[in-house]
Amino acid sequence: MKSTKGTLLVFVWSAVFLSINAVAAYNSHLLEPVESPGQPNILWIYIEDTNAWMSCYGDTVIQTPNIDQLAGEGIRFNRAYMTSGVCSPTRSAIITGMYQTSIGAHEHYSSFSMFRGNKMEVWDPNHLGVKTLPEIFRAAGYYTFNEGKFHYNFVFDPDTLYHRHAEKMGFKGAENGTEWTGRKPGQPFFGQIQLIGGKFKNPEPVVKPEDVQVHPYYPDHPIIREVTANHYNTILELDKELETIVAALKRDGLYENTVIFFFSDHGCNLPRHKQFLYDESIRVPFILAGPKVPAGKVRDDLVSSLDISATSLELANIPVPDNMHGMDMLADGFHRDYVIAARDRCDFTIDRIRAVTSKRYKYIRNFMTDRPYLQPNYRSDWPEMQILEELYQQGELNEIQAHFAGPERPAEEFYDLQEDPHETINLVHSVKREHAVALAEHRDILNRWILETDDKGRFPESENALRAVIDRWGDKAVNPEYDEVRN
């Protein structure tokens, strides 16, 4: 239970928000900053599309000395899960500390009035009724910055969230007002450095296709091997980038007072590694290091990406608002019986999937069984996607590989992660009592979570939201939901 003092602070902040909202047409939530000298800096090193194929996580294909060093100085989390397998819902959840499904930010690339230079004729703005993390930090006297993408599925003013923000991805060297160099002397910072990670173009080809192993749910094909090897090579580039960031923090005398959160938004671009809710999509590398963080620890308990938000505030001695779903992962009583993840529309592909991951099991509920896993999507013409379809049509996939590439999918999937870490043996119809009892428990968890957190994915998108998708993607938007609004 939270303290009376913490509740009072939340009440005061809510009152301030209401008074501001009465005179503002957007989600500003401006508060009067307070001085916070001596507080720790909070830095999120936020990586795109990256799996934990690193030597500190036991991978033997490559060595990642700088990532390993950071892990040795803090905590390596082995079971950290994102709330989605695609960027904008994940980023919307973490920056608010709330499930994207609770704040209407669950549909990928929603609430965008502009998309890649194209201004929407109509769109459906999502105005939040809660403060984002940078707003809270800013009100506490912190300097806030974001180097790289936002991708928040709600209306926001970047100048309200951040003192410094830049669209270009990557570390700028903390020079000439970039990163933390624009703050006042002694002012603590809350910052995000967005690294392209798995999207790194043309990394040095250190790892060759013949050096890697292929996951059992993919065919052992040269294209799959090439994509897998390329991902290892992007991680080698990531390791170098981390070294540069740490060196800059030390150069500026900030390293000892900076808490670093090092994590990925979801898995790599392999077919089942992104957008879906299997472990290789939502289970991510996560390292936490800095003051008040014990060194050389490894944790195997369940952690949600929402806990990154709450823990960041707690480390800065800022009360966690009651609306947040995240918890302080460093608290003595921290424990999660399960974590939840959700997939909804991704780009133009309409879908709805929910997943419950517990210590032993993964339960997946597919709400749209009329659509195959690989229904038309923005990656449909990628070689790794096309080879799956081609080999399936030729009958050259085994039963496990054909399941994901085929035209049907079950309403429910249930996996024993201890015995089946690759999630290939569906236990929904298992005759073992322990599995049947666990399945019923996971069904109940999901049903209760949907109601208790007000999962807005159970409602269809508005007509204006669907029209905006058509405006962005044109004839690629082929799901039947678009037919009623297409002109």
C-alpha positions as CSV (number, residue, x, y, z in Angstrom):
1,M,0.0,0.0,0.0
2,K,1.3,3.5,-0.8
3,S,1.8,6.0,1.9
4,T,-0.6,8.8,2.7
5,K,2.0,11.3,1.7
6,G,2.4,9.7,-1.7
7,T,-1.4,9.7,-2.2
8,L,-1.6,13.3,-1.2
9,L,1.0,14.3,-3.8
10,V,-0.9,12.4,-6.5
11,F,-4.0,14.2,-5.5
12,V,-2.3,17.6,-5.7
13,W,-0.8,16.8,-9.1
14,S,-4.2,15.6,-10.4
15,A,-5.8,18.9,-9.2
16,V,-3.1,20.9,-11.1
17,F,-3.7,18.8,-14.2
18,L,-7.5,19.5,-14.1
19,S,-6.9,23.3,-13.8
20,I,-4.5,23.2,-16.7
21,N,-6.7,21.0,-18.9
22,A,-9.5,23.5,-18.6
23,V,-7.5,26.1,-20.5
24,A,-5.5,23.9,-22.8
25,A,-6.6,21.9,-25.9
26,Y,-3.9,19.3,-25.6
27,N,-2.2,17.2,-23.0
28,S,0.4,19.7,-21.5
29,H,0.3,19.1,-17.8
30,L,2.8,21.9,-17.1
31,L,4.0,22.0,-13.5
32,E,6.3,24.4,-11.8
33,P,9.8,22.8,-11.6
34,V,11.6,22.4,-8.3
35,E,15.3,22.3,-7.7
36,S,16.7,18.8,-7.2
37,P,20.4,19.1,-6.6
38,G,22.3,15.9,-5.8
39,Q,19.6,13.6,-7.3
40,P,20.9,10.7,-9.5
41,N,20.7,11.0,-13.3
42,I,18.4,8.5,-15.0
43,L,19.5,7.4,-18.5
44,W,17.5,5.0,-20.7
45,I,19.7,3.4,-23.5
46,Y,16.7,2.4,-25.6
47,I,17.5,-0.1,-28.3
48,E,15.4,-1.1,-31.3
49,D,14.6,-4.6,-32.5
50,T,17.2,-6.5,-30.5
51,N,17.3,-9.9,-28.9
52,A,19.6,-11.0,-26.0
53,W,22.1,-12.7,-28.2
54,M,24.9,-11.4,-26.0
55,S,27.7,-13.2,-24.2
56,C,26.5,-12.0,-20.8
57,Y,23.3,-13.9,-21.6
58,G,25.2,-17.0,-22.4
59,D,25.3,-16.7,-26.2
60,T,28.6,-18.1,-27.6
61,V,28.4,-16.9,-31.2
62,I,29.8,-13.4,-30.3
63,Q,31.5,-11.6,-27.4
64,T,29.9,-8.3,-26.2
65,P,32.5,-7.0,-23.7
66,N,31.0,-3.6,-23.1
67,I,27.5,-5.0,-22.5
68,D,29.0,-7.6,-20.3
69,Q,30.9,-5.0,-18.3
70,L,27.6,-3.0,-17.7
71,A,25.9,-6.2,-16.6
72,G,28.7,-7.0,-14.2
73,E,28.3,-3.5,-12.6
74,G,24.6,-4.0,-12.0
75,I,21.7,-6.4,-12.5
76,R,21.1,-8.6,-15.5
77,F,17.4,-9.5,-15.8
78,N,16.9,-12.8,-17.6
79,R,13.1,-12.5,-17.8
80,A,12.2,-8.9,-18.7
81,Y,9.1,-8.7,-20.9
82,M,7.7,-5.8,-23.0
83,T,4.0,-5.2,-23.1
84,S,4.0,-5.5,-26.9
85,G,6.1,-6.9,-29.7
86,V,6.1,-3.7,-31.8
87,C,7.6,-0.2,-31.1
88,S,4.8,2.4,-30.7
89,P,2.6,0.5,-28.2
90,T,5.6,-0.5,-26.2
91,R,7.0,3.0,-26.2
92,S,3.6,4.5,-25.3
93,A,3.3,2.1,-22.3
94,I,6.8,2.7,-20.9
95,I,6.7,6.5,-21.2
96,T,3.4,6.5,-19.1
97,G,4.0,3.4,-16.9
98,M,0.6,2.1,-18.0
99,Y,-0.6,-0.7,-20.3
100,Q,-1.0,0.7,-23.8
101,T,-4.4,-1.0,-23.9
102,S,-5.6,1.1,-20.9
103,I,-4.7,4.4,-22.4
104,G,-5.9,3.8,-26.0
105,A,-2.4,3.6,-27.4
106,H,-2.5,-0.1,-28.4
107,E,-2.9,0.3,-32.1
108,H,0.5,0.7,-33.9
109,Y,1.0,4.1,-35.4
110,S,-2.3,5.4,-34.1
111,S,-3.1,9.0,-33.2
112,F,-0.7,10.3,-35.8
113,S,-1.7,13.4,-37.7
114,M,1.4,13.1,-39.9
115,F,3.0,9.9,-41.2
116,R,6.3,10.0,-43.1
117,G,5.5,13.4,-44.5
118,N,1.9,12.6,-45.3
119,K,-0.7,14.7,-43.5
120,M,-3.8,12.8,-42.6
121,E,-7.1,14.1,-44.0
122,V,-8.8,12.7,-40.9
123,W,-7.5,11.0,-37.8
124,D,-8.5,10.0,-34.3
125,P,-6.5,12.0,-31.7
126,N,-5.9,10.2,-28.4
127,H,-5.7,12.8,-25.6
128,L,-4.2,11.4,-22.4
129,G,-5.5,12.1,-18.9
130,V,-2.2,11.2,-17.3
131,K,1.3,12.6,-17.1
132,T,4.2,11.1,-19.0
133,L,7.5,10.3,-17.2
134,P,9.4,13.2,-18.7
135,E,6.7,15.6,-17.5
136,I,7.0,14.2,-14.0
137,F,10.8,14.4,-14.0
138,R,10.7,17.9,-15.4
139,A,8.4,19.0,-12.7
140,A,10.8,17.6,-10.2
141,G,13.6,19.8,-11.5
142,Y,15.2,17.4,-13.9
143,Y,16.6,18.2,-17.3
144,T,14.9,16.0,-19.8
145,F,16.1,14.9,-23.3
146,N,15.3,12.4,-26.0
147,E,17.7,11.6,-28.8
148,G,15.7,9.8,-31.5
149,K,12.2,8.6,-32.1
150,F,9.1,9.2,-30.0
151,H,6.4,6.9,-31.6
152,Y,3.9,7.6,-28.8
153,N,0.3,6.8,-29.8
154,F,-1.2,9.8,-28.2
155,V,-1.2,13.6,-28.7
156,F,1.7,15.3,-27.1
157,D,3.9,18.4,-27.4
158,P,7.6,17.3,-27.4
159,D,8.6,20.7,-26.1
160,T,6.5,20.1,-23.0
161,L,8.0,16.7,-22.4
162,Y,11.7,17.4,-23.2
163,H,14.0,20.4,-22.9
164,R,16.0,18.8,-25.7
165,H,14.8,16.4,-28.4
166,A,16.1,15.4,-31.8
167,E,14.6,13.2,-34.5
168,K,17.9,11.6,-35.6
169,M,18.6,8.3,-33.9
170,G,21.7,7.6,-32.0
171,F,24.2,9.1,-29.5
172,K,25.4,12.6,-30.5
173,G,28.5,12.6,-28.3
174,A,27.0,14.8,-25.6
175,E,28.5,17.9,-27.3
176,N,27.1,21.3,-28.2
177,G,23.9,21.0,-26.3
178,T,23.1,17.4,-27.2
179,E,22.2,14.8,-24.6
180,W,22.9,16.0,-21.1
181,T,25.1,19.0,-22.1
182,G,22.2,21.5,-22.3
183,R,21.3,21.3,-18.6
184,K,22.2,23.8,-15.9
185,P,25.3,23.1,-13.8
186,G,24.6,20.4,-11.3
187,Q,21.1,19.8,-12.6
188,P,20.2,16.0,-12.8
189,F,18.8,14.6,-16.0
190,F,16.3,12.1,-17.2
191,G,17.3,11.2,-20.7
192,Q,16.7,8.7,-23.5
193,I,19.2,7.7,-26.1
194,Q,17.5,5.8,-28.9
195,L,19.8,3.4,-30.7
196,I,18.9,1.7,-33.9
197,G,20.1,-1.7,-32.7
198,G,18.7,-4.5,-34.9
199,K,17.9,-1.9,-37.7
200,F,21.6,-1.1,-38.1
201,K,22.3,-1.0,-41.9
202,N,25.2,-3.0,-43.3
203,P,27.0,-3.9,-40.1
204,E,30.5,-5.3,-40.5
205,P,29.9,-9.0,-41.5
206,V,31.9,-10.5,-38.6
207,V,29.4,-13.4,-38.1
208,K,28.8,-15.5,-41.2
209,P,25.6,-17.4,-42.0
210,E,27.4,-20.7,-41.4
211,D,28.3,-19.6,-37.9
212,V,24.7,-19.4,-36.5
213,Q,22.1,-21.8,-35.4
214,V,18.5,-21.6,-36.8
215,H,15.6,-21.6,-34.5
216,P,13.5,-24.8,-34.9
217,Y,10.4,-23.0,-36.0
218,Y,12.2,-21.6,-39.1
219,P,13.5,-23.7,-42.0
220,D,17.3,-24.0,-42.2
221,H,17.6,-21.9,-45.3
222,P,20.4,-19.5,-46.5
223,I,18.0,-16.5,-46.2
224,I,17.1,-17.3,-42.6
225,R,20.8,-17.9,-41.8
226,E,21.7,-14.6,-43.4
227,V,19.1,-12.6,-41.4
228,T,20.2,-14.3,-38.2
229,A,23.9,-13.6,-38.8
230,N,23.1,-10.0,-39.6
231,H,21.4,-9.6,-36.2
232,Y,24.5,-10.8,-34.4
233,N,26.5,-8.2,-36.3
234,T,24.1,-5.4,-35.4
235,I,24.6,-6.4,-31.7
236,L,28.4,-6.1,-32.2
237,E,27.8,-2.6,-33.4
238,L,25.5,-1.9,-30.4
239,D,28.3,-3.0,-28.1
240,K,30.6,-0.4,-29.6
241,E,27.9,2.3,-29.2
242,L,27.5,1.5,-25.5
243,E,31.2,1.8,-25.0
244,T,31.1,5.3,-26.5
245,I,28.2,6.4,-24.3
246,V,29.8,5.1,-21.1
247,A,33.1,6.8,-22.1
248,A,31.3,10.1,-22.5
249,L,29.6,9.8,-19.1
250,K,33.0,9.2,-17.5
251,R,34.5,12.0,-19.4
252,D,32.0,14.4,-18.0
253,G,32.2,13.1,-14.5
254,L,28.7,11.7,-14.5
255,Y,29.0,8.0,-14.6
256,E,29.2,7.4,-10.9
257,N,25.9,9.3,-10.3
258,T,24.0,7.9,-13.4
259,V,21.6,5.0,-13.3
260,I,21.6,3.3,-16.7
261,F,18.6,1.3,-18.0
262,F,19.8,-0.7,-21.0
263,F,16.9,-2.4,-22.8
264,S,15.3,-3.2,-26.2
265,D,11.8,-2.4,-27.3
266,H,11.2,-5.9,-28.7
267,G,12.9,-8.7,-30.7
268,C,14.6,-8.6,-34.2
269,N,13.0,-8.7,-37.6
270,L,12.8,-12.4,-38.0
271,P,9.2,-13.5,-38.8
272,R,8.2,-14.7,-35.3
273,H,10.6,-12.4,-33.4
274,K,8.7,-9.2,-34.0
275,Q,5.0,-8.2,-33.6
276,F,3.9,-11.5,-32.1
277,L,3.9,-12.4,-28.4
278,Y,6.3,-15.4,-28.3
279,D,9.3,-15.0,-26.0
280,E,11.7,-14.1,-28.8
281,S,9.5,-11.1,-29.5
282,I,8.6,-9.7,-26.1
283,R,11.4,-11.1,-23.9
284,V,14.3,-8.6,-24.1
285,P,17.8,-7.9,-22.9
286,F,17.6,-5.6,-19.8
287,I,20.5,-4.4,-17.7
288,L,20.2,-2.0,-14.8
289,A,23.3,-0.4,-13.3
290,G,24.2,2.6,-11.2
291,P,23.9,4.1,-7.7
292,K,21.6,2.2,-5.4
293,V,21.7,-0.8,-7.8
294,P,23.5,-3.9,-6.5
295,A,26.4,-5.0,-8.7
296,G,27.0,-8.4,-10.2
297,K,23.5,-9.7,-9.7
298,V,21.4,-11.9,-12.0
299,R,17.6,-12.1,-11.6
300,D,15.4,-14.7,-13.0
301,D,12.1,-13.3,-11.8
302,L,9.4,-11.8,-14.0
303,V,9.8,-8.1,-14.8
304,S,7.5,-6.0,-17.0
305,S,8.7,-3.0,-19.0
306,L,6.2,-1.0,-17.0
307,D,8.5,-1.5,-14.0
308,I,11.2,0.5,-15.8
309,S,9.0,3.6,-15.4
310,A,8.2,3.1,-11.7
311,T,11.7,2.1,-10.8
312,S,13.1,5.2,-12.6
313,L,10.9,7.4,-10.5
314,E,11.8,5.6,-7.3
315,L,15.5,5.9,-7.9
316,A,15.0,9.6,-8.3
317,N,13.0,9.8,-5.0
318,I,9.9,10.9,-6.9
319,P,6.6,9.4,-5.8
320,V,5.1,6.9,-8.3
321,P,1.5,8.1,-9.3
322,D,-1.3,5.8,-8.4
323,N,-2.4,5.5,-12.1
324,M,0.8,3.6,-13.0
325,H,0.7,-0.1,-13.5
326,G,4.5,-0.4,-13.0
327,M,6.2,-1.3,-9.7
328,D,9.6,-0.7,-8.2
329,M,11.6,-3.7,-9.2
330,L,14.3,-2.9,-6.5
331,A,11.7,-2.9,-3.7
332,D,12.1,-5.7,-1.1
333,G,8.6,-7.0,-1.7
334,F,8.7,-6.8,-5.5
335,H,7.1,-9.9,-7.1
336,R,5.1,-10.6,-10.2
337,D,3.2,-13.9,-10.7
338,Y,2.8,-13.0,-14.4
339,V,3.3,-10.4,-17.1
340,I,0.9,-9.4,-19.8
341,A,1.5,-8.5,-23.4
342,A,-0.8,-7.4,-26.2
343,R,-0.7,-7.2,-30.0
344,D,-3.3,-5.2,-31.9
345,R,-3.2,-3.6,-35.3
346,C,0.3,-3.4,-36.6
347,D,0.6,-0.8,-39.4
348,F,-2.3,-1.8,-41.7
349,T,-2.7,-5.4,-40.4
350,I,-5.6,-5.7,-38.0
351,D,-5.2,-8.4,-35.3
352,R,-5.8,-8.9,-31.6
353,I,-3.6,-11.2,-29.5
354,R,-3.1,-11.3,-25.7
355,A,-0.5,-13.2,-23.8
356,V,0.0,-14.2,-20.1
357,T,3.5,-15.3,-19.2
358,S,4.1,-16.9,-15.8
359,K,7.1,-18.5,-14.2
360,R,6.5,-21.7,-16.1
361,Y,3.9,-21.2,-18.8
362,K,2.9,-18.9,-21.7
363,Y,-0.8,-18.6,-22.6
364,I,-1.7,-16.9,-25.9
365,R,-5.2,-16.0,-26.9
366,N,-5.8,-15.4,-30.6
367,F,-9.0,-13.4,-31.0
368,M,-9.0,-13.3,-34.8
369,T,-8.7,-16.9,-35.9
370,D,-10.1,-16.1,-39.3
371,R,-6.7,-14.7,-40.2
372,P,-3.4,-16.6,-40.6
373,Y,-0.4,-15.6,-38.6
374,L,1.2,-14.3,-41.7
375,Q,-1.8,-12.3,-43.1
376,P,-0.7,-9.4,-45.4
377,N,1.6,-7.1,-43.5
378,Y,4.3,-4.6,-44.2
379,R,7.0,-7.3,-44.2
380,S,5.1,-9.6,-46.6
381,D,7.6,-8.9,-49.4
382,W,10.7,-9.4,-47.3
383,P,12.8,-12.4,-48.4
384,E,12.5,-14.2,-45.0
385,M,8.7,-13.9,-45.2
386,Q,8.5,-15.0,-48.8
387,I,10.7,-18.0,-48.3
388,L,8.4,-19.3,-45.5
389,E,5.4,-19.0,-47.8
390,E,7.2,-20.5,-50.7
391,L,8.5,-23.5,-48.8
392,Y,5.1,-24.0,-47.2
393,Q,3.4,-24.1,-50.6
394,Q,6.0,-26.6,-51.8
395,G,5.4,-28.8,-48.7
396,E,9.0,-28.5,-47.6
397,L,8.4,-27.4,-44.0
398,N,8.1,-29.8,-41.1
399,E,5.1,-29.7,-38.8
400,I,6.5,-27.1,-36.4
401,Q,7.6,-24.8,-39.2
402,A,4.4,-25.2,-41.2
403,H,2.3,-24.3,-38.2
404,F,3.3,-20.6,-38.3
405,A,3.4,-20.4,-42.1
406,G,0.0,-22.1,-42.6
407,P,-3.5,-20.7,-43.2
408,E,-4.9,-21.5,-39.8
409,R,-4.2,-20.7,-36.2
410,P,-5.8,-21.9,-33.0
411,A,-7.8,-19.7,-30.6
412,E,-5.5,-20.6,-27.8
413,E,-1.9,-21.6,-27.4
414,F,-0.3,-22.9,-24.1
415,Y,3.3,-23.6,-23.7
416,D,5.5,-25.1,-20.9
417,L,8.5,-22.7,-21.1
418,Q,10.6,-24.9,-18.9
419,E,10.2,-28.0,-21.2
420,D,9.6,-26.1,-24.5
421,P,11.4,-22.8,-24.5
422,H,10.9,-22.4,-28.2
423,E,7.1,-22.5,-27.8
424,T,6.4,-25.2,-30.4
425,I,4.2,-27.8,-28.5
426,N,0.7,-26.5,-27.8
427,L,-0.6,-28.0,-24.6
428,V,-4.2,-26.7,-24.9
429,H,-5.5,-30.2,-25.3
430,S,-3.0,-31.9,-23.0
431,V,-4.4,-34.7,-20.9
432,K,-2.0,-34.0,-18.0
433,R,-3.9,-32.6,-15.1
434,E,-1.1,-30.1,-14.1
435,H,-1.3,-28.5,-17.6
436,A,-5.1,-28.4,-17.6
437,V,-5.3,-26.7,-14.2
438,A,-2.6,-24.2,-15.2
439,L,-4.4,-23.5,-18.5
440,A,-7.6,-22.7,-16.6
441,E,-5.7,-20.4,-14.2
442,H,-4.1,-18.5,-17.1
443,R,-7.5,-18.1,-18.8
444,D,-8.8,-16.6,-15.7
445,I,-5.8,-14.3,-15.3
446,L,-6.4,-12.9,-18.8
447,N,-10.1,-12.5,-18.4
448,R,-9.7,-10.6,-15.2
449,W,-6.9,-8.4,-16.6
450,I,-9.0,-7.4,-19.6
451,L,-11.7,-6.1,-17.3
452,E,-9.6,-4.7,-14.5
453,T,-7.3,-2.7,-16.7
454,D,-10.0,-1.7,-19.2
455,D,-8.4,-3.4,-22.2
456,K,-9.6,-1.1,-25.0
457,G,-8.6,-3.6,-27.6
458,R,-11.9,-5.3,-27.2
459,F,-13.5,-2.4,-29.0
460,P,-13.0,-1.7,-32.8
461,E,-11.2,1.3,-34.0
462,S,-13.2,4.4,-34.9
463,E,-14.0,5.1,-38.5
464,N,-11.7,8.1,-38.5
465,A,-8.8,5.9,-37.2
466,L,-9.4,3.4,-40.0
467,R,-9.6,6.1,-42.6
468,A,-6.2,7.4,-41.4
469,V,-4.8,3.9,-41.9
470,I,-6.1,3.8,-45.4
471,D,-4.6,7.3,-46.0
472,R,-1.2,6.0,-44.8
473,W,-1.2,2.6,-46.5
474,G,-3.7,2.8,-49.4
475,D,-4.6,-0.5,-51.1
476,K,-2.4,-2.5,-48.7
477,A,-5.1,-2.1,-46.0
478,V,-7.1,-5.2,-47.1
479,N,-8.7,-6.4,-43.9
480,P,-12.5,-6.4,-44.1
481,E,-12.8,-3.7,-41.4
482,Y,-11.7,-1.2,-43.9
483,D,-14.4,-1.9,-46.4
484,E,-17.1,0.1,-44.5
485,V,-15.0,3.3,-44.5
486,R,-13.2,3.1,-47.8
487,N,-14.4,5.7,-50.2
